[in-house]
Amino acid sequence: MGRRDDESFVEFVAARGDALLRTAALMCGARQDAEDILQTALEKAYRHWGRLEAGSDPEPYVRRILVNLVISRSRRWKVLREIQMARLPETQTDSPNHSVELRGTLMEELRKLGPRQRAVLVLRFWEDLSEAETAQALGCSVGTVKSQASRGLARLRERLGKNLAPLGR
């Protein structure tokens, strides 16, 4: 890889590294795991950096690698452990910590979704990608993104309904 490629890679990581780390953390739930996954994704992207079309946006390519790594990791862990579906804790709406508790509960429930649904929800609603951009990142159709988002949101609503109801008042 040439010096220009090295420079463009360093510039890309400096500009988009934090956003990619945030995406990875939301998908896998733990910052340390997210850092490891991002490092692996960047290593894989670096190996093929010179092959990327000049002037093209490398972020969808790197994000796709990242998502694939998160999904692969999730599949491996699923074989090793059974995810427990604990009851949601009761929250007090008059508590000053209610939004913090709700956010923690949401993150906990997000981690319980399958890796594909979790990836769709993170990319669509946290990273604010369009359905087409999400489909590209995941290597699937727009229809799949729509159905996975709908199912994932329905599961979250089902599990979080009693905790979200006070927010609608």
Coordinates of C-alpha atoms in Angstrom, one line a residue:
M1 CA 0.0 0.0 0.0
G2 CA 1.3 3.4 -0.9
R3 CA 1.9 6.4 1.3
R4 CA -1.2 8.1 0.0
D5 CA -3.3 5.1 1.0
D6 CA -1.7 5.1 4.5
E7 CA -2.5 8.8 4.9
S8 CA -6.1 8.4 3.7
F9 CA -6.6 5.4 6.1
V10 CA -5.2 7.4 9.1
E11 CA -7.4 10.3 8.1
F12 CA -10.5 8.1 7.9
V13 CA -9.8 6.5 11.3
A14 CA -9.3 9.9 12.9
A15 CA -12.5 11.2 11.4
R16 CA -14.8 8.2 11.8
G17 CA -13.2 6.0 14.5
D18 CA -15.3 7.4 17.4
A19 CA -18.6 6.9 15.4
L20 CA -17.6 3.4 14.4
L21 CA -16.7 2.6 18.0
R22 CA -20.1 3.9 19.2
T23 CA -21.8 1.7 16.6
A24 CA -19.9 -1.3 17.7
A25 CA -20.5 -0.6 21.4
L26 CA -24.3 -0.3 20.8
M27 CA -24.3 -3.6 18.9
C28 CA -22.2 -5.7 21.2
G29 CA -23.0 -4.0 24.5
A30 CA -19.5 -3.7 26.1
R31 CA -17.0 -1.0 25.2
Q32 CA -14.0 -3.3 25.6
D33 CA -15.5 -5.8 23.2
A34 CA -16.4 -3.0 20.8
E35 CA -12.8 -1.8 20.9
D36 CA -11.5 -5.3 20.0
I37 CA -14.1 -5.7 17.2
L38 CA -13.3 -2.3 15.8
Q39 CA -9.6 -3.0 15.9
T40 CA -10.2 -6.2 13.9
A41 CA -12.5 -4.5 11.5
L42 CA -9.9 -1.7 10.9
E43 CA -7.2 -4.3 10.4
K44 CA -9.3 -6.1 7.8
A45 CA -10.1 -2.8 6.0
Y46 CA -6.5 -1.7 6.0
R47 CA -5.4 -4.9 4.2
H48 CA -7.8 -4.0 1.3
W49 CA -7.6 -0.2 1.6
G50 CA -5.7 0.2 -1.7
R51 CA -8.4 -1.7 -3.6
L52 CA -11.1 0.7 -2.6
E53 CA -12.3 2.9 -5.5
A54 CA -10.5 6.3 -5.4
G55 CA -12.9 9.0 -4.2
S56 CA -15.5 6.5 -2.8
D57 CA -16.7 6.6 0.7
P58 CA -15.0 3.8 2.7
E59 CA -17.3 4.0 5.7
P60 CA -20.0 1.6 4.3
Y61 CA -17.3 -1.0 3.6
V62 CA -15.7 -0.7 7.1
R63 CA -19.2 -0.7 8.7
R64 CA -20.1 -3.9 6.9
I65 CA -16.9 -5.5 8.2
L66 CA -17.8 -4.3 11.7
V67 CA -21.4 -5.6 11.5
N68 CA -20.2 -9.0 10.2
L69 CA -17.7 -9.3 13.1
V70 CA -20.3 -8.4 15.7
I71 CA -22.8 -10.9 14.2
S72 CA -20.1 -13.6 14.1
R73 CA -19.1 -12.9 17.7
S74 CA -22.7 -13.1 18.8
R75 CA -23.2 -16.4 17.1
R76 CA -20.1 -17.8 18.8
W77 CA -21.2 -16.6 22.3
K78 CA -24.7 -17.9 21.7
V79 CA -23.4 -21.4 21.4
L80 CA -21.4 -21.0 24.6
R81 CA -24.1 -19.5 26.8
E82 CA -27.8 -19.3 27.1
I83 CA -29.2 -15.8 27.2
Q84 CA -31.4 -15.4 30.3
M85 CA -34.6 -13.5 29.9
A86 CA -34.8 -11.8 33.3
R87 CA -37.9 -9.8 34.3
L88 CA -37.5 -6.1 33.8
P89 CA -37.1 -4.2 37.1
E90 CA -39.9 -2.0 38.2
T91 CA -39.0 1.7 37.8
Q92 CA -40.2 4.7 39.6
T93 CA -41.3 7.5 37.2
D94 CA -40.9 10.1 39.9
S95 CA -37.3 9.1 40.5
P96 CA -34.7 11.6 39.2
N97 CA -32.8 8.6 37.8
H98 CA -35.8 7.3 35.8
S99 CA -34.3 8.2 32.4
V100 CA -30.9 6.6 33.4
E101 CA -32.7 3.5 34.6
L102 CA -34.8 3.4 31.4
R103 CA -31.8 3.8 29.2
G104 CA -30.0 0.9 31.0
T105 CA -33.1 -1.2 30.6
L106 CA -33.3 -0.4 27.0
M107 CA -29.7 -1.3 26.4
E108 CA -30.2 -4.6 28.3
E109 CA -33.2 -5.5 26.2
L110 CA -31.4 -4.4 23.0
R111 CA -28.6 -6.9 23.8
K112 CA -31.3 -9.6 24.1
L113 CA -32.3 -9.2 20.5
G114 CA -30.7 -11.3 17.8
P115 CA -27.6 -9.9 16.3
R116 CA -29.3 -9.1 13.0
Q117 CA -32.2 -7.2 14.6
R118 CA -29.9 -5.4 17.0
A119 CA -27.6 -4.4 14.1
V120 CA -30.6 -3.1 12.1
L121 CA -32.0 -1.0 15.0
V122 CA -28.6 0.4 15.9
L123 CA -27.8 1.4 12.3
R124 CA -31.3 2.8 11.6
F125 CA -32.1 4.6 14.8
W126 CA -28.8 5.3 16.6
E127 CA -26.6 5.9 13.6
D128 CA -29.5 7.4 11.6
L129 CA -28.8 5.5 8.4
S130 CA -31.5 5.2 5.7
E131 CA -33.0 1.8 5.0
A132 CA -30.9 1.6 1.9
E133 CA -27.7 2.4 3.7
T134 CA -28.5 -0.1 6.4
A135 CA -29.2 -2.7 3.8
Q136 CA -25.9 -2.0 2.2
A137 CA -24.1 -2.2 5.5
L138 CA -25.7 -5.5 6.3
G139 CA -25.6 -7.0 2.8
C140 CA -29.3 -7.6 2.7
S141 CA -32.4 -6.2 0.9
V142 CA -34.3 -3.0 2.0
G143 CA -37.3 -5.3 2.7
T144 CA -35.2 -7.3 5.1
V145 CA -34.2 -4.1 6.9
K146 CA -37.8 -3.0 7.1
S147 CA -39.0 -6.4 8.5
Q148 CA -36.2 -6.7 11.0
A149 CA -36.7 -3.2 12.2
S150 CA -40.4 -3.7 12.6
R151 CA -39.9 -7.0 14.5
G152 CA -37.1 -5.7 16.7
L153 CA -39.1 -2.6 17.6
A154 CA -42.2 -4.7 18.3
R155 CA -40.1 -6.9 20.7
L156 CA -38.7 -3.9 22.5
R157 CA -42.2 -2.4 22.8
E158 CA -43.5 -5.7 24.2
R159 CA -40.8 -5.9 26.7
L160 CA -40.6 -2.3 27.6
G161 CA -44.2 -1.3 27.3
K162 CA -44.8 -0.9 31.0
N163 CA -41.6 1.1 31.4
L164 CA -42.2 3.4 28.5
A165 CA -45.9 4.1 29.2
P166 CA -45.1 6.9 31.8
L167 CA -43.1 8.7 29.2
G168 CA -46.1 9.2 26.9
R169 CA -48.1 11.1 29.6

